[in-house]
Amino acid sequence: MAAELEVYISGTYHKKSEAKISVYDHGLLYGDGVFEGLRAYSGNVFRLTEHIDRLYDSARAICLQIPMEKAAMAEAVNETIARNGLSDAYVRLVVTRGAGSLGIDPERTSDPQVIIIADHIALYPKEMYENGLAIITSATIRNHPAALNPRIKSLNYLNNVMAKLEGKLAGCEEALMLNHKGEVAECTGDNIFIVRRGELLTPPIDAGILDGITRGAVLDLAGQLDIPMRETALTRHDIYIPDECFLTGSAAEVIPVIRVDDRPIGDGKVGPVTKRLAAAFHELVRKS
Ligand code: PMP
């Protein structure tokens, strides 16, 4: 059996089964913290700088001071992957507010914890990448941007967990979340794209979504491949009539969607633009 994985916690490594933080940590008590999900391909972390920048932006937005420099954080991510002998890996980077008192007050916490877990992830079965996935629209809306802005990748994901649960209860692996205006926002852990008459469309960041790094990479690729694209507000109507639909995320990569709310997308098969972009994305992650 392979040696037990080791988890980085604030400067030291602990066996996975022994990696622990305080039950008084506000990350646990209140979801008070931030996180990132990254992927390494052949030992190289895809868009590491962008993930680290987003982590520090999320932390800044909640007035959480990460107790290390960005360069040291990047080094710790690479070291955790190497130390565990991983080459293709998923990395979960978490920064909690730290242990405090039994009240919300963030000023009564000390010692934010930095946790880095490098492991394997298989979010969706292989069959779904080939044949596409079915999603539903959840009744749970994405966080109102004036509450917890969805650009902050915070540990407070219960809203998304509830939407995911709605999906699972309906027999779907993902669920679409609308924003407070009733427009399409994103899925519980993935951004959404549609293709209509050859044009690639996705909601803008101000629809109240996470500024996904895979989303950005796919938009770049569309530019390079001369696929017309536009960031624009989308409604459920748009999601019911496109030729193609797919989701993007660090864990999910590019995954086709073939049914929304039990309605077939296009001819119900994975479309050519989705296939092209998925292939280009796989090529990109391998060469960067
Ligand atoms: N939206 C949400 C809500 C997410 O949690 C994620 C990350 N899992 C994404 C989109 C995709 O973002 P990225 O491509 O940066 O992983």
PDB file of N, CA and C in Angstrom, residues 98-194:
ATOM      1  N   GLY A  98      -8.615  30.904  12.274  1.00  0.00           N
ATOM      2  CA  GLY A  98      -7.861  30.461  13.452  1.00  0.00           C
ATOM      3  C   GLY A  98      -8.768  30.279  14.655  1.00  0.00           C
ATOM      4  N   ALA A  99      -8.205  29.738  15.728  1.00  0.00           N
ATOM      5  CA  ALA A  99      -8.983  29.468  16.942  1.00  0.00           C
ATOM      6  C   ALA A  99      -9.331  30.764  17.643  1.00  0.00           C
ATOM      7  N   GLY A 100     -10.545  30.798  18.197  1.00  0.00           N
ATOM      8  CA  GLY A 100     -10.988  32.003  18.892  1.00  0.00           C
ATOM      9  C   GLY A 100     -11.938  31.652  20.003  1.00  0.00           C
ATOM     10  N   SER A 101     -12.732  32.647  20.386  1.00  0.00           N
ATOM     11  CA  SER A 101     -13.703  32.411  21.459  1.00  0.00           C
ATOM     12  C   SER A 101     -14.993  31.879  20.828  1.00  0.00           C
ATOM     13  N   LEU A 102     -15.954  31.504  21.682  1.00  0.00           N
ATOM     14  CA  LEU A 102     -17.222  30.986  21.169  1.00  0.00           C
ATOM     15  C   LEU A 102     -18.188  32.120  20.844  1.00  0.00           C
ATOM     16  N   GLY A 103     -17.721  33.039  20.053  1.00  0.00           N
ATOM     17  CA  GLY A 103     -18.552  34.129  19.568  1.00  0.00           C
ATOM     18  C   GLY A 103     -18.042  34.430  18.183  1.00  0.00           C
ATOM     19  N   ILE A 104     -18.829  35.156  17.418  1.00  0.00           N
ATOM     20  CA  ILE A 104     -18.444  35.387  16.018  1.00  0.00           C
ATOM     21  C   ILE A 104     -17.205  36.281  15.891  1.00  0.00           C
ATOM     22  N   ASP A 105     -17.029  37.194  16.819  1.00  0.00           N
ATOM     23  CA  ASP A 105     -16.010  38.253  16.723  1.00  0.00           C
ATOM     24  C   ASP A 105     -14.665  37.781  16.156  1.00  0.00           C
ATOM     25  N   PRO A 106     -14.368  38.186  14.922  1.00  0.00           N
ATOM     26  CA  PRO A 106     -13.095  37.753  14.323  1.00  0.00           C
ATOM     27  C   PRO A 106     -11.876  38.332  15.044  1.00  0.00           C
ATOM     28  N   GLU A 107     -12.089  39.427  15.778  1.00  0.00           N
ATOM     29  CA  GLU A 107     -10.952  40.032  16.488  1.00  0.00           C
ATOM     30  C   GLU A 107     -10.536  39.188  17.689  1.00  0.00           C
ATOM     31  N   ARG A 108     -11.389  38.261  18.073  1.00  0.00           N
ATOM     32  CA  ARG A 108     -11.029  37.408  19.211  1.00  0.00           C
ATOM     33  C   ARG A 108     -10.485  36.051  18.761  1.00  0.00           C
ATOM     34  N   THR A 109      -9.978  36.047  17.522  1.00  0.00           N
ATOM     35  CA  THR A 109      -9.286  34.841  17.039  1.00  0.00           C
ATOM     36  C   THR A 109      -7.808  35.160  16.957  1.00  0.00           C
ATOM     37  N   SER A 110      -6.993  34.110  16.886  1.00  0.00           N
ATOM     38  CA  SER A 110      -5.565  34.327  16.663  1.00  0.00           C
ATOM     39  C   SER A 110      -5.068  33.161  15.823  1.00  0.00           C
ATOM     40  N   ASP A 111      -3.921  33.359  15.223  1.00  0.00           N
ATOM     41  CA  ASP A 111      -3.239  32.260  14.575  1.00  0.00           C
ATOM     42  C   ASP A 111      -4.021  31.596  13.428  1.00  0.00           C
ATOM     43  N   PRO A 112      -4.258  32.323  12.331  1.00  0.00           N
ATOM     44  CA  PRO A 112      -4.911  31.704  11.160  1.00  0.00           C
ATOM     45  C   PRO A 112      -4.132  30.460  10.718  1.00  0.00           C
ATOM     46  N   GLN A 113      -4.861  29.449  10.308  1.00  0.00           N
ATOM     47  CA  GLN A 113      -4.215  28.195   9.912  1.00  0.00           C
ATOM     48  C   GLN A 113      -4.178  28.069   8.394  1.00  0.00           C
ATOM     49  N   VAL A 114      -3.034  27.627   7.889  1.00  0.00           N
ATOM     50  CA  VAL A 114      -2.888  27.383   6.453  1.00  0.00           C
ATOM     51  C   VAL A 114      -2.800  25.870   6.254  1.00  0.00           C
ATOM     52  N   ILE A 115      -3.742  25.332   5.491  1.00  0.00           N
ATOM     53  CA  ILE A 115      -3.810  23.882   5.295  1.00  0.00           C
ATOM     54  C   ILE A 115      -3.649  23.584   3.803  1.00  0.00           C
ATOM     55  N   ILE A 116      -2.770  22.648   3.476  1.00  0.00           N
ATOM     56  CA  ILE A 116      -2.610  22.246   2.071  1.00  0.00           C
ATOM     57  C   ILE A 116      -2.742  20.722   1.987  1.00  0.00           C
ATOM     58  N   ILE A 117      -3.755  20.294   1.239  1.00  0.00           N
ATOM     59  CA  ILE A 117      -3.986  18.860   1.044  1.00  0.00           C
ATOM     60  C   ILE A 117      -3.764  18.554  -0.432  1.00  0.00           C
ATOM     61  N   ALA A 118      -2.885  17.622  -0.726  1.00  0.00           N
ATOM     62  CA  ALA A 118      -2.690  17.186  -2.118  1.00  0.00           C
ATOM     63  C   ALA A 118      -3.184  15.745  -2.196  1.00  0.00           C
ATOM     64  N   ASP A 119      -4.099  15.497  -3.095  1.00  0.00           N
ATOM     65  CA  ASP A 119      -4.712  14.163  -3.167  1.00  0.00           C
ATOM     66  C   ASP A 119      -5.196  13.945  -4.602  1.00  0.00           C
ATOM     67  N   HIS A 120      -5.934  12.864  -4.804  1.00  0.00           N
ATOM     68  CA  HIS A 120      -6.540  12.629  -6.117  1.00  0.00           C
ATOM     69  C   HIS A 120      -7.999  13.054  -6.050  1.00  0.00           C
ATOM     70  N   ILE A 121      -8.563  13.427  -7.180  1.00  0.00           N
ATOM     71  CA  ILE A 121      -9.995  13.737  -7.199  1.00  0.00           C
ATOM     72  C   ILE A 121     -10.591  13.213  -8.499  1.00  0.00           C
ATOM     73  N   ALA A 122     -11.761  12.624  -8.405  1.00  0.00           N
ATOM     74  CA  ALA A 122     -12.524  12.267  -9.612  1.00  0.00           C
ATOM     75  C   ALA A 122     -13.931  12.772  -9.327  1.00  0.00           C
ATOM     76  N   LEU A 123     -14.208  13.967  -9.819  1.00  0.00           N
ATOM     77  CA  LEU A 123     -15.468  14.622  -9.482  1.00  0.00           C
ATOM     78  C   LEU A 123     -16.654  13.931 -10.155  1.00  0.00           C
ATOM     79  N   TYR A 124     -16.505  13.680 -11.434  1.00  0.00           N
ATOM     80  CA  TYR A 124     -17.582  13.057 -12.200  1.00  0.00           C
ATOM     81  C   TYR A 124     -17.057  11.790 -12.870  1.00  0.00           C
ATOM     82  N   PRO A 125     -17.919  10.794 -13.054  1.00  0.00           N
ATOM     83  CA  PRO A 125     -17.482   9.577 -13.742  1.00  0.00           C
ATOM     84  C   PRO A 125     -17.065   9.879 -15.187  1.00  0.00           C
ATOM     85  N   LYS A 126     -16.093   9.079 -15.680  1.00  0.00           N
ATOM     86  CA  LYS A 126     -15.542   9.269 -17.032  1.00  0.00           C
ATOM     87  C   LYS A 126     -16.657   9.289 -18.091  1.00  0.00           C
ATOM     88  N   GLU A 127     -17.643   8.459 -17.863  1.00  0.00           N
ATOM     89  CA  GLU A 127     -18.753   8.329 -18.820  1.00  0.00           C
ATOM     90  C   GLU A 127     -19.444   9.679 -19.067  1.00  0.00           C
ATOM     91  N   MET A 128     -19.475  10.522 -18.020  1.00  0.00           N
ATOM     92  CA  MET A 128     -20.156  11.820 -18.152  1.00  0.00           C
ATOM     93  C   MET A 128     -19.353  12.799 -19.015  1.00  0.00           C
ATOM     94  N   TYR A 129     -18.024  12.614 -19.053  1.00  0.00           N
ATOM     95  CA  TYR A 129     -17.201  13.462 -19.930  1.00  0.00           C
ATOM     96  C   TYR A 129     -17.446  13.097 -21.391  1.00  0.00           C
ATOM     97  N   GLU A 130     -17.742  11.813 -21.613  1.00  0.00           N
ATOM     98  CA  GLU A 130     -17.973  11.368 -22.990  1.00  0.00           C
ATOM     99  C   GLU A 130     -19.407  11.652 -23.452  1.00  0.00           C
ATOM    100  N   ASN A 131     -20.364  11.415 -22.574  1.00  0.00           N
ATOM    101  CA  ASN A 131     -21.777  11.509 -22.993  1.00  0.00           C
ATOM    102  C   ASN A 131     -22.512  12.725 -22.455  1.00  0.00           C
ATOM    103  N   GLY A 132     -21.871  13.461 -21.545  1.00  0.00           N
ATOM    104  CA  GLY A 132     -22.498  14.661 -21.002  1.00  0.00           C
ATOM    105  C   GLY A 132     -23.289  14.375 -19.746  1.00  0.00           C
ATOM    106  N   LEU A 133     -23.594  15.452 -19.032  1.00  0.00           N
ATOM    107  CA  LEU A 133     -24.271  15.311 -17.751  1.00  0.00           C
ATOM    108  C   LEU A 133     -25.594  16.050 -17.760  1.00  0.00           C
ATOM    109  N   ALA A 134     -26.490  15.604 -16.888  1.00  0.00           N
ATOM    110  CA  ALA A 134     -27.798  16.253 -16.752  1.00  0.00           C
ATOM    111  C   ALA A 134     -27.747  17.130 -15.510  1.00  0.00           C
ATOM    112  N   ILE A 135     -28.306  18.330 -15.624  1.00  0.00           N
ATOM    113  CA  ILE A 135     -28.362  19.212 -14.455  1.00  0.00           C
ATOM    114  C   ILE A 135     -29.803  19.704 -14.269  1.00  0.00           C
ATOM    115  N   ILE A 136     -30.061  20.221 -13.094  1.00  0.00           N
ATOM    116  CA  ILE A 136     -31.364  20.868 -12.862  1.00  0.00           C
ATOM    117  C   ILE A 136     -31.104  22.310 -12.415  1.00  0.00           C
ATOM    118  N   THR A 137     -32.132  23.136 -12.489  1.00  0.00           N
ATOM    119  CA  THR A 137     -32.033  24.469 -11.901  1.00  0.00           C
ATOM    120  C   THR A 137     -32.482  24.345 -10.454  1.00  0.00           C
ATOM    121  N   SER A 138     -31.631  24.787  -9.535  1.00  0.00           N
ATOM    122  CA  SER A 138     -32.003  24.670  -8.123  1.00  0.00           C
ATOM    123  C   SER A 138     -32.860  25.862  -7.709  1.00  0.00           C
ATOM    124  N   ALA A 139     -33.688  25.658  -6.700  1.00  0.00           N
ATOM    125  CA  ALA A 139     -34.505  26.747  -6.160  1.00  0.00           C
ATOM    126  C   ALA A 139     -33.651  27.655  -5.273  1.00  0.00           C
ATOM    127  N   THR A 140     -32.518  27.139  -4.816  1.00  0.00           N
ATOM    128  CA  THR A 140     -31.609  27.933  -3.978  1.00  0.00           C
ATOM    129  C   THR A 140     -30.809  28.853  -4.887  1.00  0.00           C
ATOM    130  N   ILE A 141     -30.917  30.153  -4.666  1.00  0.00           N
ATOM    131  CA  ILE A 141     -30.182  31.085  -5.540  1.00  0.00           C
ATOM    132  C   ILE A 141     -28.747  31.243  -5.046  1.00  0.00           C
ATOM    133  N   ARG A 142     -27.871  31.704  -5.923  1.00  0.00           N
ATOM    134  CA  ARG A 142     -26.475  32.001  -5.561  1.00  0.00           C
ATOM    135  C   ARG A 142     -26.501  33.146  -4.556  1.00  0.00           C
ATOM    136  N   ASN A 143     -25.476  33.219  -3.714  1.00  0.00           N
ATOM    137  CA  ASN A 143     -25.422  34.296  -2.717  1.00  0.00           C
ATOM    138  C   ASN A 143     -25.611  35.657  -3.369  1.00  0.00           C
ATOM    139  N   HIS A 144     -26.424  36.483  -2.744  1.00  0.00           N
ATOM    140  CA  HIS A 144     -26.578  37.861  -3.201  1.00  0.00           C
ATOM    141  C   HIS A 144     -25.217  38.550  -3.073  1.00  0.00           C
ATOM    142  N   PRO A 145     -24.758  39.248  -4.129  1.00  0.00           N
ATOM    143  CA  PRO A 145     -23.436  39.872  -4.069  1.00  0.00           C
ATOM    144  C   PRO A 145     -23.284  40.887  -2.930  1.00  0.00           C
ATOM    145  N   ALA A 146     -24.423  41.395  -2.442  1.00  0.00           N
ATOM    146  CA  ALA A 146     -24.340  42.337  -1.324  1.00  0.00           C
ATOM    147  C   ALA A 146     -24.298  41.598   0.016  1.00  0.00           C
ATOM    148  N   ALA A 147     -24.442  40.284  -0.019  1.00  0.00           N
ATOM    149  CA  ALA A 147     -24.263  39.497   1.217  1.00  0.00           C
ATOM    150  C   ALA A 147     -22.834  38.968   1.172  1.00  0.00           C
ATOM    151  N   LEU A 148     -22.658  37.712   0.865  1.00  0.00           N
ATOM    152  CA  LEU A 148     -21.296  37.189   0.704  1.00  0.00           C
ATOM    153  C   LEU A 148     -21.036  37.164  -0.798  1.00  0.00           C
ATOM    154  N   ASN A 149     -20.180  38.052  -1.268  1.00  0.00           N
ATOM    155  CA  ASN A 149     -19.965  38.141  -2.715  1.00  0.00           C
ATOM    156  C   ASN A 149     -19.413  36.811  -3.257  1.00  0.00           C
ATOM    157  N   PRO A 150     -20.057  36.278  -4.307  1.00  0.00           N
ATOM    158  CA  PRO A 150     -19.595  34.994  -4.849  1.00  0.00           C
ATOM    159  C   PRO A 150     -18.158  35.016  -5.372  1.00  0.00           C
ATOM    160  N   ARG A 151     -17.582  36.205  -5.556  1.00  0.00           N
ATOM    161  CA  ARG A 151     -16.171  36.265  -5.978  1.00  0.00           C
ATOM    162  C   ARG A 151     -15.244  35.814  -4.857  1.00  0.00           C
ATOM    163  N   ILE A 152     -15.755  35.866  -3.622  1.00  0.00           N
ATOM    164  CA  ILE A 152     -14.960  35.401  -2.483  1.00  0.00           C
ATOM    165  C   ILE A 152     -15.134  33.891  -2.379  1.00  0.00           C
ATOM    166  N   LYS A 153     -14.014  33.177  -2.485  1.00  0.00           N
ATOM    167  CA  LYS A 153     -14.103  31.716  -2.368  1.00  0.00           C
ATOM    168  C   LYS A 153     -13.971  31.385  -0.887  1.00  0.00           C
ATOM    169  N   SER A 154     -15.083  31.534  -0.189  1.00  0.00           N
ATOM    170  CA  SER A 154     -15.041  31.397   1.271  1.00  0.00           C
ATOM    171  C   SER A 154     -15.377  29.974   1.698  1.00  0.00           C
ATOM    172  N   LEU A 155     -15.085  29.670   2.947  1.00  0.00           N
ATOM    173  CA  LEU A 155     -15.402  28.341   3.484  1.00  0.00           C
ATOM    174  C   LEU A 155     -16.894  28.188   3.741  1.00  0.00           C
ATOM    175  N   ASN A 156     -17.638  29.266   3.559  1.00  0.00           N
ATOM    176  CA  ASN A 156     -19.068  29.227   3.806  1.00  0.00           C
ATOM    177  C   ASN A 156     -19.807  28.831   2.528  1.00  0.00           C
ATOM    178  N   TYR A 157     -19.840  27.542   2.258  1.00  0.00           N
ATOM    179  CA  TYR A 157     -20.395  27.028   1.000  1.00  0.00           C
ATOM    180  C   TYR A 157     -21.749  26.370   1.182  1.00  0.00           C
ATOM    181  N   LEU A 158     -22.373  26.595   2.325  1.00  0.00           N
ATOM    182  CA  LEU A 158     -23.610  25.852   2.611  1.00  0.00           C
ATOM    183  C   LEU A 158     -24.715  26.132   1.597  1.00  0.00           C
ATOM    184  N   ASN A 159     -24.746  27.381   1.101  1.00  0.00           N
ATOM    185  CA  ASN A 159     -25.721  27.712   0.068  1.00  0.00           C
ATOM    186  C   ASN A 159     -25.557  26.796  -1.152  1.00  0.00           C
ATOM    187  N   ASN A 160     -24.288  26.631  -1.552  1.00  0.00           N
ATOM    188  CA  ASN A 160     -23.993  25.772  -2.701  1.00  0.00           C
ATOM    189  C   ASN A 160     -24.228  24.298  -2.365  1.00  0.00           C
ATOM    190  N   VAL A 161     -23.924  23.939  -1.122  1.00  0.00           N
ATOM    191  CA  VAL A 161     -24.171  22.555  -0.694  1.00  0.00           C
ATOM    192  C   VAL A 161     -25.667  22.244  -0.816  1.00  0.00           C
ATOM    193  N   MET A 162     -26.503  23.185  -0.406  1.00  0.00           N
ATOM    194  CA  MET A 162     -27.951  22.964  -0.483  1.00  0.00           C
ATOM    195  C   MET A 162     -28.416  22.814  -1.934  1.00  0.00           C
ATOM    196  N   ALA A 163     -27.861  23.627  -2.809  1.00  0.00           N
ATOM    197  CA  ALA A 163     -28.219  23.523  -4.230  1.00  0.00           C
ATOM    198  C   ALA A 163     -27.738  22.191  -4.798  1.00  0.00           C
ATOM    199  N   LYS A 164     -26.536  21.791  -4.406  1.00  0.00           N
ATOM    200  CA  LYS A 164     -25.990  20.496  -4.864  1.00  0.00           C
ATOM    201  C   LYS A 164     -26.911  19.369  -4.395  1.00  0.00           C
ATOM    202  N   LEU A 165     -27.357  19.475  -3.162  1.00  0.00           N
ATOM    203  CA  LEU A 165     -28.258  18.472  -2.590  1.00  0.00           C
ATOM    204  C   LEU A 165     -29.556  18.388  -3.393  1.00  0.00           C
ATOM    205  N   GLU A 166     -30.067  19.535  -3.790  1.00  0.00           N
ATOM    206  CA  GLU A 166     -31.280  19.542  -4.632  1.00  0.00           C
ATOM    207  C   GLU A 166     -31.021  18.769  -5.921  1.00  0.00           C
ATOM    208  N   GLY A 167     -29.835  19.011  -6.484  1.00  0.00           N
ATOM    209  CA  GLY A 167     -29.451  18.290  -7.703  1.00  0.00           C
ATOM    210  C   GLY A 167     -29.411  16.791  -7.462  1.00  0.00           C
ATOM    211  N   LYS A 168     -28.732  16.401  -6.385  1.00  0.00           N
ATOM    212  CA  LYS A 168     -28.584  14.980  -6.083  1.00  0.00           C
ATOM    213  C   LYS A 168     -29.957  14.325  -5.859  1.00  0.00           C
ATOM    214  N   LEU A 169     -30.837  15.040  -5.164  1.00  0.00           N
ATOM    215  CA  LEU A 169     -32.177  14.492  -4.888  1.00  0.00           C
ATOM    216  C   LEU A 169     -32.973  14.315  -6.181  1.00  0.00           C
ATOM    217  N   ALA A 170     -32.618  15.108  -7.195  1.00  0.00           N
ATOM    218  CA  ALA A 170     -33.293  14.990  -8.495  1.00  0.00           C
ATOM    219  C   ALA A 170     -32.516  14.051  -9.427  1.00  0.00           C
ATOM    220  N   GLY A 171     -31.478  13.399  -8.889  1.00  0.00           N
ATOM    221  CA  GLY A 171     -30.700  12.451  -9.691  1.00  0.00           C
ATOM    222  C   GLY A 171     -29.653  13.099 -10.573  1.00  0.00           C
ATOM    223  N   CYS A 172     -29.258  14.348 -10.262  1.00  0.00           N
ATOM    224  CA  CYS A 172     -28.264  15.060 -11.073  1.00  0.00           C
ATOM    225  C   CYS A 172     -26.995  15.319 -10.262  1.00  0.00           C
ATOM    226  N   GLU A 173     -25.868  15.310 -10.957  1.00  0.00           N
ATOM    227  CA  GLU A 173     -24.580  15.529 -10.292  1.00  0.00           C
ATOM    228  C   GLU A 173     -24.268  17.009 -10.083  1.00  0.00           C
ATOM    229  N   GLU A 174     -24.921  17.886 -10.826  1.00  0.00           N
ATOM    230  CA  GLU A 174     -24.690  19.325 -10.644  1.00  0.00           C
ATOM    231  C   GLU A 174     -26.034  20.044 -10.705  1.00  0.00           C
ATOM    232  N   ALA A 175     -26.045  21.264 -10.186  1.00  0.00           N
ATOM    233  CA  ALA A 175     -27.269  22.060 -10.207  1.00  0.00           C
ATOM    234  C   ALA A 175     -26.921  23.484 -10.605  1.00  0.00           C
ATOM    235  N   LEU A 176     -27.774  24.066 -11.414  1.00  0.00           N
ATOM    236  CA  LEU A 176     -27.604  25.443 -11.860  1.00  0.00           C
ATOM    237  C   LEU A 176     -28.193  26.381 -10.819  1.00  0.00           C
ATOM    238  N   MET A 177     -27.464  27.438 -10.503  1.00  0.00           N
ATOM    239  CA  MET A 177     -27.960  28.432  -9.551  1.00  0.00           C
ATOM    240  C   MET A 177     -28.219  29.735 -10.300  1.00  0.00           C
ATOM    241  N   LEU A 178     -29.368  30.333 -10.047  1.00  0.00           N
ATOM    242  CA  LEU A 178     -29.686  31.644 -10.622  1.00  0.00           C
ATOM    243  C   LEU A 178     -29.219  32.707  -9.638  1.00  0.00           C
ATOM    244  N   ASN A 179     -29.133  33.951 -10.088  1.00  0.00           N
ATOM    245  CA  ASN A 179     -28.790  35.022  -9.144  1.00  0.00           C
ATOM    246  C   ASN A 179     -30.072  35.666  -8.605  1.00  0.00           C
ATOM    247  N   HIS A 180     -29.913  36.692  -7.792  1.00  0.00           N
ATOM    248  CA  HIS A 180     -31.075  37.305  -7.144  1.00  0.00           C
ATOM    249  C   HIS A 180     -31.997  37.984  -8.154  1.00  0.00           C
ATOM    250  N   LYS A 181     -31.506  38.200  -9.386  1.00  0.00           N
ATOM    251  CA  LYS A 181     -32.359  38.807 -10.420  1.00  0.00           C
ATOM    252  C   LYS A 181     -33.058  37.742 -11.268  1.00  0.00           C
ATOM    253  N   GLY A 182     -32.783  36.477 -10.959  1.00  0.00           N
ATOM    254  CA  GLY A 182     -33.369  35.392 -11.740  1.00  0.00           C
ATOM    255  C   GLY A 182     -32.565  35.041 -12.974  1.00  0.00           C
ATOM    256  N   GLU A 183     -31.376  35.668 -13.109  1.00  0.00           N
ATOM    257  CA  GLU A 183     -30.509  35.329 -14.254  1.00  0.00           C
ATOM    258  C   GLU A 183     -29.629  34.126 -13.899  1.00  0.00           C
ATOM    259  N   VAL A 184     -29.090  33.534 -14.962  1.00  0.00           N
ATOM    260  CA  VAL A 184     -28.191  32.400 -14.757  1.00  0.00           C
ATOM    261  C   VAL A 184     -26.907  32.897 -14.091  1.00  0.00           C
ATOM    262  N   ALA A 185     -26.492  32.241 -13.024  1.00  0.00           N
ATOM    263  CA  ALA A 185     -25.218  32.593 -12.385  1.00  0.00           C
ATOM    264  C   ALA A 185     -24.190  31.517 -12.737  1.00  0.00           C
ATOM    265  N   GLU A 186     -24.220  30.417 -12.039  1.00  0.00           N
ATOM    266  CA  GLU A 186     -23.251  29.347 -12.262  1.00  0.00           C
ATOM    267  C   GLU A 186     -23.755  28.094 -11.572  1.00  0.00           C
ATOM    268  N   CYS A 187     -23.012  27.011 -11.681  1.00  0.00           N
ATOM    269  CA  CYS A 187     -23.403  25.802 -10.965  1.00  0.00           C
ATOM    270  C   CYS A 187     -22.759  25.817  -9.576  1.00  0.00           C
ATOM    271  N   THR A 188     -23.004  24.771  -8.785  1.00  0.00           N
ATOM    272  CA  THR A 188     -22.577  24.810  -7.378  1.00  0.00           C
ATOM    273  C   THR A 188     -21.056  24.840  -7.222  1.00  0.00           C
ATOM    274  N   GLY A 189     -20.345  24.270  -8.202  1.00  0.00           N
ATOM    275  CA  GLY A 189     -18.882  24.277  -8.125  1.00  0.00           C
ATOM    276  C   GLY A 189     -18.235  24.474  -9.478  1.00  0.00           C
ATOM    277  N   ASP A 190     -19.009  24.954 -10.441  1.00  0.00           N
ATOM    278  CA  ASP A 190     -18.513  25.101 -11.819  1.00  0.00           C
ATOM    279  C   ASP A 190     -19.150  26.315 -12.487  1.00  0.00           C
ATOM    280  N   ASN A 191     -18.434  26.936 -13.394  1.00  0.00           N
ATOM    281  CA  ASN A 191     -19.021  27.988 -14.237  1.00  0.00           C
ATOM    282  C   ASN A 191     -19.748  27.339 -15.412  1.00  0.00           C
ATOM    283  N   ILE A 192     -20.649  28.115 -16.021  1.00  0.00           N
ATOM    284  CA  ILE A 192     -21.464  27.557 -17.121  1.00  0.00           C
ATOM    285  C   ILE A 192     -21.285  28.348 -18.422  1.00  0.00           C
ATOM    286  N   PHE A 193     -21.285  27.631 -19.520  1.00  0.00           N
ATOM    287  CA  PHE A 193     -21.203  28.216 -20.870  1.00  0.00           C
ATOM    288  C   PHE A 193     -22.299  27.595 -21.720  1.00  0.00           C
ATOM    289  N   ILE A 194     -22.781  28.381 -22.706  1.00  0.00           N
ATOM    290  CA  ILE A 194     -23.624  27.780 -23.746  1.00  0.00           C
ATOM    291  C   ILE A 194     -23.063  28.169 -25.109  1.00  0.00           C
TER     292      ILE A 194
END
